């Protein structure tokens, strides 16, 4: 099959003119109002792809709704009237939903449930395909330690292992088992690589990444996507070692293809070829085009550098025909693998939006993280008298988060309406309208439910903040409400981790709900009343204050046993004199409405030889987990390792396994993990994977700060 594709691609290529080849490596944007311009370019050049977007900025500019008929029209032109009849890739940023919006990706990472996420993306792809889209710019896999960066919302959090599992799940959800299956979308792993290291969390900024960190922190999610068969990759805007990725042959060819084994094609991020001028690497678009194609960018997104200059570059010999052909072939092969030549059109299918909404609700419940629940305040009993307050009680659009371009199909309820639907009108005996009724004190309610959050427009692309604390108005509101002496439930709708130290004492219960899309509020109301349970665990650390950033669990040990995250302090010195070193809530943390007790960790055998490990032997590690509460509940059992002595400094803990399971009240289950070659090694700076002899601590716990460990050795 593969050889067939290669052969066919070469045959098609042999019939293409230079002009048509340049068309193939070009993506133009369809902005809704430029139908004729797009049609003309397709007819004349056989353009490779159209992106349905009129701005790159996280979709905050109103976008033209996608219509199947229009897409079919473009596809028809492409296959019937363009020079070689090559079908078109029709791309859009379908990120965490199309019609029905699911939780932001950071929220979905909190589910620790790749199978669920795969099924989420099956729904998303069906809706997008139904509108004629056949290519998406997702998953976004930027490893990030700085929540001031607005794009942390799009990624999978601070752990490379979790991110690689989520990456594979999203790719499989979009692409199915086989790219040629009807109704699937080609996925695009982005932004390759290192964009999440933007200094100070300032978007589009400089990044400083060692080869060692690149291999172990930034690349694993891309390895996950490539191993899952991702069809395309998008480069990042940043530079590494002084070379912008758009011009880096090392990153785009040596590492991506040579080390990771990627076989699809690379698209540039929006105008990132032309931006080589801004980096000071190219003097003009022509030089930028030459640098990019030589580095390994196969298709140019919207900035026309290839379109305008490739002919000249090839004719004068700066770019060889072979270099251009390589790019064209890669694009053709993906189109062939997708079966676009046989079946170019996406079709309308029966889509049950109700079912997708139910899946979205399930994703919300799996992503919500219960951070605090003093005196088992939650779930509330049906007859509790409540007061609803907070600015997010009435907001609707904000729940859709960044990158929700299409959205529609079901009406999003306000939080107030959703709670009213569950609790009944009579339960709400005091109803405060957002921030405007600051002066009111809830006197008659048993519990205050306060809906807090950040606007979606302070998250996403080109949105960075200096402070990740909740707004002063919302802080003031909480302090004021607390004067009532009533217990307060904080329902937090945020697109990034927030620093809650100042307000945490005012809140008796906290549920972190992210920006969770179409079913966010309905799910939140159900969770509050115990109709379902919040089962998410933090995929990122919640620091106490902004100044602790960067604060992440997989930290390296440092020289003097002073890693505050783990409560260490050296000679009475703290990390900071004015703040505790621990996070407010650590990675992997999340409570349940019931309680779990872990028995000590056991290993069937605690010593194996390196030879055996290399030939596939693994340690069988297990733990008993008992539901000690009165309710059935879901636990995420997490396995971390620490490579105690190694040839490189290794993190204090590294997640290497997790299992999410429902355990009945009173029941005890044995949870087993196998850890071997893939889990016990790390990458050297040159990309070589190594497993070394020595001792490892293995923790099987409910979050990264709990202790339940044993020691194993590789001899
Ligand atoms: C973003 C990408 C996005 C592209 C197309 C860029 O500005 O960085 O994530 O896929 O625009 O909209």
XYZ file of C-alpha atoms and ligand atoms in Angstrom:
727
model
C 0.000 0.000 0.000
C 2.750 2.405 1.029
C 4.778 1.596 -2.075
C 1.702 2.171 -4.173
C 1.239 5.597 -2.677
C 4.846 6.513 -3.255
C 4.546 5.353 -6.869
C 1.319 7.201 -7.537
C 2.649 10.356 -5.914
C 5.684 10.253 -8.171
C 3.519 9.716 -11.225
C 1.385 12.713 -10.376
C 4.492 14.771 -9.678
C 5.982 13.862 -13.032
C 3.030 15.467 -14.752
C 3.153 18.714 -12.806
C 4.537 21.982 -14.108
C 6.675 24.196 -11.899
C 3.708 26.509 -11.481
C 1.481 23.655 -10.302
C 4.129 22.461 -7.879
C 4.315 25.915 -6.378
C 0.530 25.859 -6.137
C 0.684 22.611 -4.140
C 3.072 24.015 -1.532
C 0.837 27.042 -1.038
C -2.043 27.556 1.378
C -4.299 30.549 0.917
C -6.921 31.841 3.302
C -10.617 31.902 2.672
C -12.101 34.740 4.643
C -15.718 34.284 3.725
C -15.814 37.189 1.303
C -13.088 36.215 -1.152
C -14.722 33.282 -2.942
C -13.722 34.455 -6.402
C -10.118 35.063 -5.494
C -9.833 31.572 -3.946
C -11.609 29.989 -6.911
C -9.327 31.707 -9.381
C -6.166 30.595 -7.599
C -7.409 27.022 -7.398
C -8.223 26.998 -11.105
C -5.021 28.552 -12.206
C -2.411 27.041 -9.870
C -4.020 24.024 -8.226
C -3.485 25.478 -4.769
C -2.569 22.819 -2.173
C -4.814 24.007 0.607
C -7.262 26.592 1.847
C -7.440 27.656 5.481
C -10.828 28.819 6.662
C -9.832 31.737 8.759
C -9.730 35.464 8.639
C -7.392 35.922 11.545
C -4.901 33.806 13.363
C -5.670 35.309 16.747
C -7.346 32.445 18.543
C -10.535 32.981 16.631
C -11.471 36.078 18.586
C -12.282 37.880 15.364
C -15.703 36.874 14.031
C -15.232 34.090 11.512
C -17.353 33.177 8.563
C -19.337 30.060 9.307
C -18.216 27.052 7.271
C -20.662 25.684 4.757
C -20.420 22.283 3.148
C -21.690 23.563 -0.206
C -18.957 26.127 -0.415
C -16.297 23.584 0.490
C -17.693 21.169 -2.073
C -17.512 23.951 -4.651
C -13.818 24.581 -3.920
C -13.109 20.862 -3.956
C -14.916 20.441 -7.261
C -12.853 23.220 -8.812
C -9.738 21.605 -7.490
C -10.439 18.121 -8.765
C -12.118 19.094 -12.044
C -10.678 22.412 -13.146
C -7.246 22.801 -11.591
C -4.097 21.935 -13.628
C -3.607 18.398 -12.303
C -6.957 17.795 -10.629
C -5.315 17.343 -7.243
C -7.815 17.512 -4.390
C -7.677 20.282 -1.846
C -6.886 20.184 1.832
C -9.510 22.274 3.593
C -8.147 23.257 6.960
C -9.524 24.924 10.024
C -8.585 25.404 13.643
C -10.950 22.818 15.061
C -9.384 22.783 18.480
C -11.724 21.686 21.264
C -15.020 21.514 19.493
C -16.803 22.464 16.324
C -20.520 22.947 16.979
C -20.615 21.458 20.446
C -17.729 22.922 22.396
C -15.833 20.662 24.775
C -13.571 21.795 27.626
C -10.393 23.651 26.706
C -7.528 21.246 26.106
C -5.870 22.009 29.416
C -9.161 21.016 31.043
C -9.430 17.836 29.022
C -5.890 16.904 30.075
C -7.225 17.016 33.644
C -9.437 14.076 32.800
C -6.407 11.766 32.791
C -8.567 9.695 30.475
C -7.130 9.296 26.949
C -9.882 6.887 25.895
C -12.545 9.444 26.738
C -10.607 12.162 24.926
C -10.317 9.978 21.847
C -14.075 9.549 21.819
C -14.505 13.312 22.300
C -12.475 13.913 19.153
C -14.544 11.397 17.233
C -17.538 13.638 17.899
C -15.617 16.776 17.013
C -14.342 15.347 13.749
C -17.803 14.203 12.702
C -19.171 17.741 13.101
C -16.241 19.340 11.287
C -16.306 16.812 8.445
C -19.990 17.479 8.067
C -19.113 21.063 7.157
C -16.586 19.983 4.543
C -13.386 20.337 6.578
C -10.763 17.632 6.058
C -7.775 18.988 7.996
C -7.457 20.423 11.503
C -4.694 22.317 13.291
C -4.785 20.243 16.410
C -3.465 18.825 18.728
C -1.498 21.700 20.196
C 1.310 20.104 22.187
C 3.322 22.941 23.652
C 4.950 21.981 26.903
C 4.693 24.992 29.182
C 5.830 25.988 32.662
C 4.459 29.497 32.641
C 0.721 30.085 33.092
C 1.123 33.741 32.268
C 1.349 32.553 28.660
C -2.189 32.665 27.319
C -1.670 29.642 25.101
C -1.231 27.345 28.082
C -5.005 26.987 27.606
C -4.475 25.008 24.388
C -1.919 22.534 25.661
C -1.793 19.503 27.887
C -0.097 20.972 30.955
C 3.268 20.490 32.580
C 3.879 16.789 32.168
C 5.452 15.236 29.051
C 4.123 11.742 29.721
C 0.500 12.824 30.171
C 0.860 15.101 27.142
C 2.126 12.255 24.959
C -0.882 10.115 25.910
C -3.288 12.976 25.199
C -1.517 13.728 21.911
C -1.998 10.159 20.723
C -5.637 10.139 21.845
C -6.458 13.349 19.977
C -4.702 12.185 16.810
C -6.543 8.853 16.905
C -9.827 10.599 17.559
C -9.405 12.877 14.550
C -7.807 10.417 12.158
C -9.398 7.141 13.197
C -7.376 3.979 12.681
C -6.815 4.759 9.050
C -6.533 8.145 7.366
C -8.515 6.904 4.401
C -11.638 6.232 6.457
C -14.591 8.282 5.284
C -15.301 11.335 7.411
C -12.001 11.572 9.267
C -9.785 14.648 9.467
C -6.021 14.824 9.052
C -4.556 16.082 12.313
C -1.674 18.513 12.739
C 0.667 18.403 15.729
C 1.711 21.937 16.588
C 3.629 24.062 17.359
C 6.782 22.188 16.703
C 8.746 22.944 18.837
C 9.399 24.864 22.010
C 6.882 27.722 21.643
C 5.629 27.078 25.202
C 8.970 28.228 26.554
C 8.230 31.834 25.488
C 10.258 33.825 27.967
C 8.249 35.394 30.766
C 5.087 33.923 29.270
C 5.138 36.730 26.680
C 3.706 35.400 23.457
C 5.906 35.070 20.366
C 8.932 35.635 22.572
C 12.435 34.281 22.645
C 12.876 30.752 23.996
C 15.905 29.276 25.717
C 15.850 25.499 25.528
C 18.759 23.156 26.123
C 19.042 20.109 23.870
C 18.480 17.966 26.957
C 15.244 19.782 27.876
C 14.141 19.711 24.247
C 14.456 15.950 24.123
C 12.891 15.187 27.488
C 10.291 17.918 27.944
C 9.337 19.447 24.614
C 9.522 16.503 22.216
C 7.679 13.696 24.040
C 4.203 14.925 23.114
C 5.271 15.143 19.476
C 6.702 11.629 19.695
C 3.265 10.549 20.976
C 1.542 12.213 18.028
C 4.003 10.873 15.453
C 3.732 7.342 16.831
C -0.038 7.659 16.570
C 0.409 8.479 12.881
C -0.219 12.228 12.817
C -0.427 13.317 9.189
C 0.981 16.811 9.485
C 3.037 19.026 11.763
C 3.073 22.822 12.117
C 6.247 24.657 13.055
C 6.465 27.087 15.961
C 7.274 30.794 15.909
C 10.197 30.683 18.330
C 13.894 30.213 17.778
C 16.097 27.542 19.324
C 19.845 27.979 19.680
C 19.619 31.151 17.626
C 17.717 29.619 14.710
C 13.968 30.197 14.270
C 12.258 26.829 13.859
C 10.905 27.915 10.464
C 14.492 27.915 9.248
C 15.879 25.097 11.358
C 16.880 22.029 9.402
C 18.040 20.499 12.653
C 14.561 20.762 14.190
C 12.399 20.135 11.127
C 14.424 17.497 9.357
C 17.160 15.971 11.504
C 15.046 15.659 14.654
C 11.456 15.506 13.375
C 12.114 13.098 10.540
C 15.455 11.599 11.515
C 14.780 10.959 15.194
C 11.007 10.970 15.546
C 10.350 9.197 12.263
C 7.698 11.637 11.011
C 6.618 10.901 7.440
C 3.876 13.419 6.754
C 4.310 17.048 5.717
C 5.061 20.244 7.597
C 2.984 23.404 7.262
C 4.339 26.734 8.445
C 2.442 28.549 11.162
C 0.690 31.705 10.080
C 3.222 33.929 8.302
C 6.115 32.345 10.152
C 8.151 32.141 6.966
C 7.834 35.866 6.303
C 8.568 36.442 9.990
C 12.092 35.191 9.429
C 12.654 38.835 8.499
C 11.495 39.960 11.939
C 13.883 37.491 13.525
C 16.609 39.118 11.485
C 17.443 35.911 9.650
C 16.200 36.795 6.195
C 16.412 40.121 4.443
C 13.254 39.610 2.430
C 10.482 37.104 1.692
C 12.491 35.520 -1.050
C 15.363 34.627 1.246
C 12.827 33.524 3.877
C 11.217 31.138 1.378
C 14.552 29.618 0.514
C 15.532 29.127 4.169
C 12.169 27.568 5.037
C 11.989 25.031 2.221
C 15.556 23.936 2.813
C 14.839 23.501 6.519
C 11.833 21.276 5.844
C 8.689 23.417 5.645
C 6.632 21.806 2.913
C 3.603 24.075 2.743
C 3.451 27.818 3.291
C 0.505 29.080 5.338
C -0.899 32.287 3.860
C 2.165 34.521 3.645
C 2.796 33.750 -0.042
C 6.564 33.542 0.291
C 6.608 30.304 -1.709
C 3.925 31.501 -4.082
C 5.715 34.731 -4.901
C 9.344 33.608 -4.981
C 9.693 29.879 -5.518
C 9.748 30.098 -9.286
C 12.565 32.628 -9.195
C 14.432 30.622 -6.552
C 14.224 27.429 -8.583
C 15.085 29.097 -11.871
C 18.188 30.716 -10.462
C 19.172 27.458 -8.697
C 19.005 28.740 -5.110
C 16.381 26.104 -4.410
C 16.828 22.881 -6.336
C 13.918 21.276 -8.110
C 14.580 18.271 -5.950
C 14.012 20.343 -2.800
C 10.686 21.573 -4.129
C 9.692 18.108 -5.372
C 10.377 16.624 -1.939
C 7.860 19.007 -0.406
C 5.267 18.408 -3.139
C 5.644 14.630 -2.827
C 5.054 14.709 0.912
C 1.858 16.707 0.404
C 0.657 14.410 -2.375
C 1.326 11.331 -0.267
C -0.852 12.606 2.567
C -3.630 13.438 0.102
C -3.318 9.938 -1.337
C -3.295 8.343 2.111
C -6.438 10.268 2.929
C -8.079 8.743 -0.115
C -8.888 12.247 -1.387
C -8.280 11.288 -5.004
C -11.005 8.648 -4.829
C -13.286 10.467 -2.417
C -12.562 14.183 -2.363
C -15.802 15.356 -0.767
C -16.858 15.302 2.854
C -20.552 14.536 3.145
C -23.452 15.428 5.340
C -24.041 12.650 7.828
C -26.617 12.086 10.525
C -25.140 13.888 13.493
C -26.793 13.512 16.820
C -25.880 16.720 18.601
C -27.674 15.529 21.729
C -25.249 12.620 21.924
C -22.305 14.926 21.398
C -23.628 17.226 24.105
C -23.868 14.245 26.465
C -20.253 13.413 25.631
C -19.313 17.040 26.290
C -20.986 16.870 29.685
C -19.077 13.702 30.477
C -15.845 15.427 29.427
C -16.683 18.354 31.731
C -17.267 16.125 34.733
C -14.043 14.274 33.988
C -12.144 17.559 33.737
C -13.527 19.446 36.737
C -11.147 19.334 39.679
C -12.453 19.432 43.234
C -9.758 21.399 45.047
C -11.320 21.880 48.446
C -14.319 20.482 50.254
C -14.291 21.448 53.932
C -16.682 19.498 56.110
C -17.891 17.643 53.033
C -19.873 20.722 52.049
C -20.336 19.246 48.578
C -22.370 17.678 47.196
C -25.196 19.925 48.340
C -28.429 18.365 49.489
C -31.448 19.066 47.342
C -33.186 21.150 49.999
C -30.268 23.483 50.757
C -31.220 27.155 50.606
C -28.720 28.812 48.361
C -27.554 32.197 47.235
C -26.079 32.477 43.748
C -23.458 35.168 43.272
C -20.436 36.069 41.190
C -19.862 37.587 37.755
C -19.811 34.218 35.997
C -23.355 33.390 37.130
C -24.785 35.020 34.017
C -22.061 34.889 31.393
C -22.487 32.502 28.513
C -20.026 33.084 25.710
C -17.077 33.040 28.110
C -17.513 29.319 28.720
C -16.552 28.510 25.132
C -12.943 29.523 25.782
C -10.297 30.319 23.236
C -10.595 28.879 19.700
C -14.260 28.067 19.443
C -14.822 29.198 15.875
C -18.038 27.562 14.854
C -19.993 26.840 18.050
C -23.689 26.257 17.939
C -26.237 23.540 17.868
C -27.291 23.793 21.481
C -28.007 26.717 23.686
C -25.427 27.247 26.421
C -27.140 27.833 29.752
C -25.938 30.432 32.181
C -24.651 29.001 35.438
C -27.621 30.547 37.234
C -30.056 28.860 34.870
C -28.253 25.527 35.130
C -28.274 25.556 38.937
C -31.893 26.640 38.975
C -32.783 23.734 36.718
C -31.233 21.261 39.139
C -32.037 22.864 42.491
C -35.470 24.243 41.614
C -36.468 27.884 41.878
C -37.400 27.556 45.506
C -33.901 26.606 46.583
C -32.536 29.922 45.396
C -33.620 32.295 48.020
C -31.055 34.964 47.375
C -29.902 35.827 43.915
C -27.140 38.359 43.445
C -26.594 39.807 40.083
C -22.886 39.563 39.247
C -20.660 42.145 40.859
C -23.200 44.920 40.817
C -24.860 43.918 44.076
C -21.672 43.976 46.068
C -23.319 45.590 49.024
C -25.766 42.762 49.655
C -25.033 40.192 52.322
C -26.638 36.783 51.997
C -28.498 36.418 55.270
C -31.040 33.717 54.692
C -29.202 31.144 52.626
C -27.464 28.057 53.960
C -24.735 28.165 51.325
C -23.424 30.730 48.861
C -22.387 29.519 45.414
C -20.075 32.018 43.794
C -19.263 31.704 40.093
C -15.874 33.274 39.375
C -13.685 33.309 36.314
C -11.607 35.067 33.712
C -12.825 36.217 30.309
C -11.901 33.900 27.472
C -10.191 36.785 25.729
C -7.400 36.969 28.308
C -6.497 33.416 27.344
C -5.182 32.005 24.076
C -2.947 33.422 21.413
C -1.380 36.832 21.979
C -2.866 36.953 25.479
C -0.323 37.080 28.257
C -0.803 38.296 31.808
C 1.577 39.532 34.485
C -0.651 38.202 37.231
C -2.575 34.963 37.393
C -4.493 35.910 40.513
C -8.215 36.366 40.419
C -9.355 39.903 39.724
C -9.472 42.480 42.499
C -13.240 42.859 42.070
C -13.747 39.148 42.524
C -11.456 39.080 45.547
C -13.446 41.941 47.069
C -16.692 40.153 46.346
C -15.519 37.013 48.139
C -14.318 38.930 51.174
C -17.625 40.690 51.329
C -19.682 37.511 50.971
C -17.655 35.884 53.708
C -18.962 38.474 56.146
C -22.206 36.575 56.062
C -20.501 33.685 57.846
C -22.136 31.303 55.363
C -20.106 28.574 53.703
C -19.056 29.545 50.181
C -18.589 27.279 47.180
C -16.232 28.795 44.600
C -16.937 27.606 41.076
C -13.945 28.683 39.033
C -14.207 29.162 35.275
C -10.643 29.815 34.121
C -8.542 29.180 31.033
C -5.256 28.818 32.885
C -4.013 27.879 36.348
C -4.713 30.658 38.846
C -2.967 31.597 42.083
C -5.615 31.306 44.756
C -3.709 31.696 48.007
C -5.344 34.982 48.952
C -8.914 33.837 48.376
C -8.658 30.195 49.343
C -9.423 30.897 53.022
C -12.734 32.496 52.037
C -13.857 29.448 50.166
C -15.147 26.323 51.878
C -15.324 24.348 48.678
C -13.619 24.986 45.342
C -14.344 23.334 42.011
C -11.998 24.251 39.187
C -14.128 24.101 36.049
C -11.865 25.696 33.397
C -13.570 27.130 30.307
C -15.477 23.987 29.562
C -17.704 24.756 26.642
C -21.297 24.047 25.743
C -22.130 21.850 28.737
C -19.905 23.494 31.316
C -22.597 25.034 33.465
C -24.987 22.103 33.270
C -22.202 19.754 34.338
C -21.148 22.123 37.116
C -24.686 22.218 38.509
C -24.928 18.424 38.457
C -21.588 18.072 40.166
C -22.527 20.550 42.871
C -25.643 18.534 43.667
C -23.913 15.150 43.445
C -25.779 13.984 40.381
C -22.323 13.264 39.035
C -18.810 13.504 40.442
C -15.950 15.779 39.480
C -13.110 13.402 38.615
C -10.359 15.616 37.142
C -6.853 15.912 38.533
C -4.594 18.913 37.964
C -2.433 18.614 34.824
C -0.614 21.746 36.010
C 0.468 23.095 39.356
C -1.591 25.829 40.974
C 0.939 28.132 42.639
C 0.141 30.203 45.694
C 1.093 33.513 44.085
C 2.224 34.588 40.620
C 5.772 35.220 41.844
C 6.327 31.489 42.370
C 6.212 30.906 38.625
C 7.800 28.825 37.203
C 6.602 26.193 39.646
C 6.207 22.642 38.419
C 6.370 19.212 39.933
C 8.921 17.593 37.625
C 11.632 19.931 38.839
C 15.294 19.035 38.950
C 16.758 18.639 42.444
C 19.157 21.600 42.594
C 22.292 21.917 44.645
C 21.155 22.194 48.247
C 18.025 20.161 48.838
C 15.980 23.305 48.675
C 13.189 22.446 46.296
C 10.337 24.177 47.993
C 7.768 22.297 45.894
C 8.514 19.211 47.951
C 8.779 21.170 51.200
C 12.537 21.072 51.292
C 14.479 23.908 52.853
C 18.219 24.109 53.342
C 19.745 25.509 56.531
C 16.601 27.461 57.322
C 16.704 29.030 53.904
C 13.518 28.854 51.875
C 13.162 29.197 48.116
C 11.654 32.588 48.752
C 11.725 34.496 52.029
C 8.231 35.811 51.539
C 6.347 32.723 50.404
C 6.189 29.059 51.146
C 7.821 26.936 48.507
C 5.034 24.403 48.122
C 2.289 24.924 45.577
C -1.225 25.645 46.745
C -2.365 22.568 44.819
C 0.153 20.222 43.237
C 0.202 18.397 39.935
C -2.086 15.369 39.932
C -4.178 16.744 42.780
C -7.936 16.482 42.988
C -10.392 15.402 45.669
C -13.360 13.125 45.398
C -16.713 13.013 47.174
C -15.473 9.837 48.802
C -12.097 8.907 50.330
C -9.384 6.508 49.166
C -6.765 4.696 51.129
C -3.655 3.228 49.518
C -1.885 0.128 50.807
C 1.899 -0.018 50.521
C 3.366 -0.399 47.065
C 4.539 -3.870 46.123
C 6.832 -5.137 43.378
C 6.755 -8.755 42.281
C 10.492 -8.520 41.926
C 12.546 -5.440 42.701
C 15.725 -6.182 40.736
C 16.178 -6.807 37.035
C 19.226 -6.760 34.844
C 19.638 -4.066 32.223
C 19.836 -6.769 29.560
C 16.474 -8.170 30.634
C 14.912 -4.706 30.658
C 16.254 -4.084 27.178
C 14.757 -7.299 25.960
C 11.327 -6.442 27.282
C 11.217 -7.461 30.957
C 9.401 -5.101 33.282
C 8.720 -4.529 36.947
C 5.212 -5.426 38.063
C 4.200 -2.826 40.570
C 0.903 -2.859 42.404
C -1.020 -1.160 45.147
C -4.351 -1.723 46.859
C -6.756 1.206 46.728
C -9.765 1.183 49.016
C -12.779 3.428 48.797
C -13.217 4.303 52.461
C -16.206 6.587 52.042
C -19.913 6.064 51.749
C -20.179 6.906 48.049
C -18.895 5.181 44.945
C -16.081 7.261 43.516
C -13.398 7.634 40.893
C -9.702 7.724 41.678
C -6.741 8.490 39.439
C -3.928 6.275 40.671
C -0.607 7.783 39.612
C 2.811 6.196 39.298
C 5.902 8.384 39.486
C 9.538 7.429 39.381
C 12.728 9.063 40.470
C 15.931 7.907 38.864
C 18.037 8.374 42.009
C 21.542 8.391 40.523
C 22.037 8.872 36.817
C 24.492 10.298 34.310
C 22.261 13.360 34.004
C 20.275 15.300 36.589
C 16.825 13.727 36.626
C 13.545 15.196 37.922
C 12.473 14.749 41.532
C 9.455 12.903 40.215
C 8.266 11.871 36.770
C 4.825 10.559 35.958
C 5.133 7.189 34.217
C 1.695 5.684 34.537
C -1.859 6.455 35.628
C -5.121 4.599 35.879
C -8.511 6.142 36.345
C -10.963 3.802 37.979
C -14.353 3.810 39.544
C -14.331 2.082 42.930
C -17.506 1.200 44.799
C -18.015 2.381 48.370
C -16.166 0.029 50.713
C -14.491 -1.854 47.847
C -10.734 -2.400 47.588
C -9.087 -2.949 44.212
C -5.558 -3.929 43.307
C -4.082 -1.576 40.723
C -1.165 -2.906 38.682
C 1.435 -1.169 36.545
C 4.232 -2.533 34.436
C 7.282 -0.364 34.121
C 10.169 -1.252 31.911
C 12.345 0.076 29.123
C 10.001 2.829 27.944
C 9.370 4.197 31.408
C 12.788 3.959 33.050
C 14.979 5.811 30.594
C 15.509 9.290 29.284
C 16.934 11.037 26.246
C 20.442 12.352 25.965
C 21.047 15.711 24.293
C 21.601 14.053 20.919
C 18.264 12.267 21.003
C 19.625 8.883 21.989
C 17.388 7.080 24.472
C 19.168 5.523 27.404
C 18.216 3.318 30.340
C 20.867 3.216 33.008
C 21.699 0.820 35.789
C 20.988 1.940 39.324
C 18.253 2.528 41.858
C 14.847 4.065 41.169
C 12.218 5.170 43.620
C 8.699 4.274 42.536
C 5.756 6.154 44.014
C 2.179 4.993 43.551
C 0.062 7.777 44.899
C -2.929 10.063 44.504
C -0.874 13.127 43.502
C 2.767 14.071 43.099
C 3.143 15.211 46.706
C 1.878 12.087 48.452
C 4.324 9.463 49.611
C 3.926 5.750 49.091
C 7.047 4.316 47.573
C 9.448 1.434 47.151
C 12.845 1.062 45.584
C 13.700 -0.999 42.536
C 17.074 -1.552 40.909
C 18.416 -2.197 37.473
C 21.547 -4.287 37.794
C -1.599 30.005 15.375
C -1.876 28.564 15.028
C -3.089 28.478 14.133
C -2.876 29.344 12.920
C -4.017 29.298 11.947
C -1.565 30.902 14.172
O -1.452 32.230 14.532
O -0.355 30.084 16.071
O -2.063 27.834 16.203
O -3.320 27.137 13.793
O -2.696 30.681 13.349
O -5.140 29.920 12.409
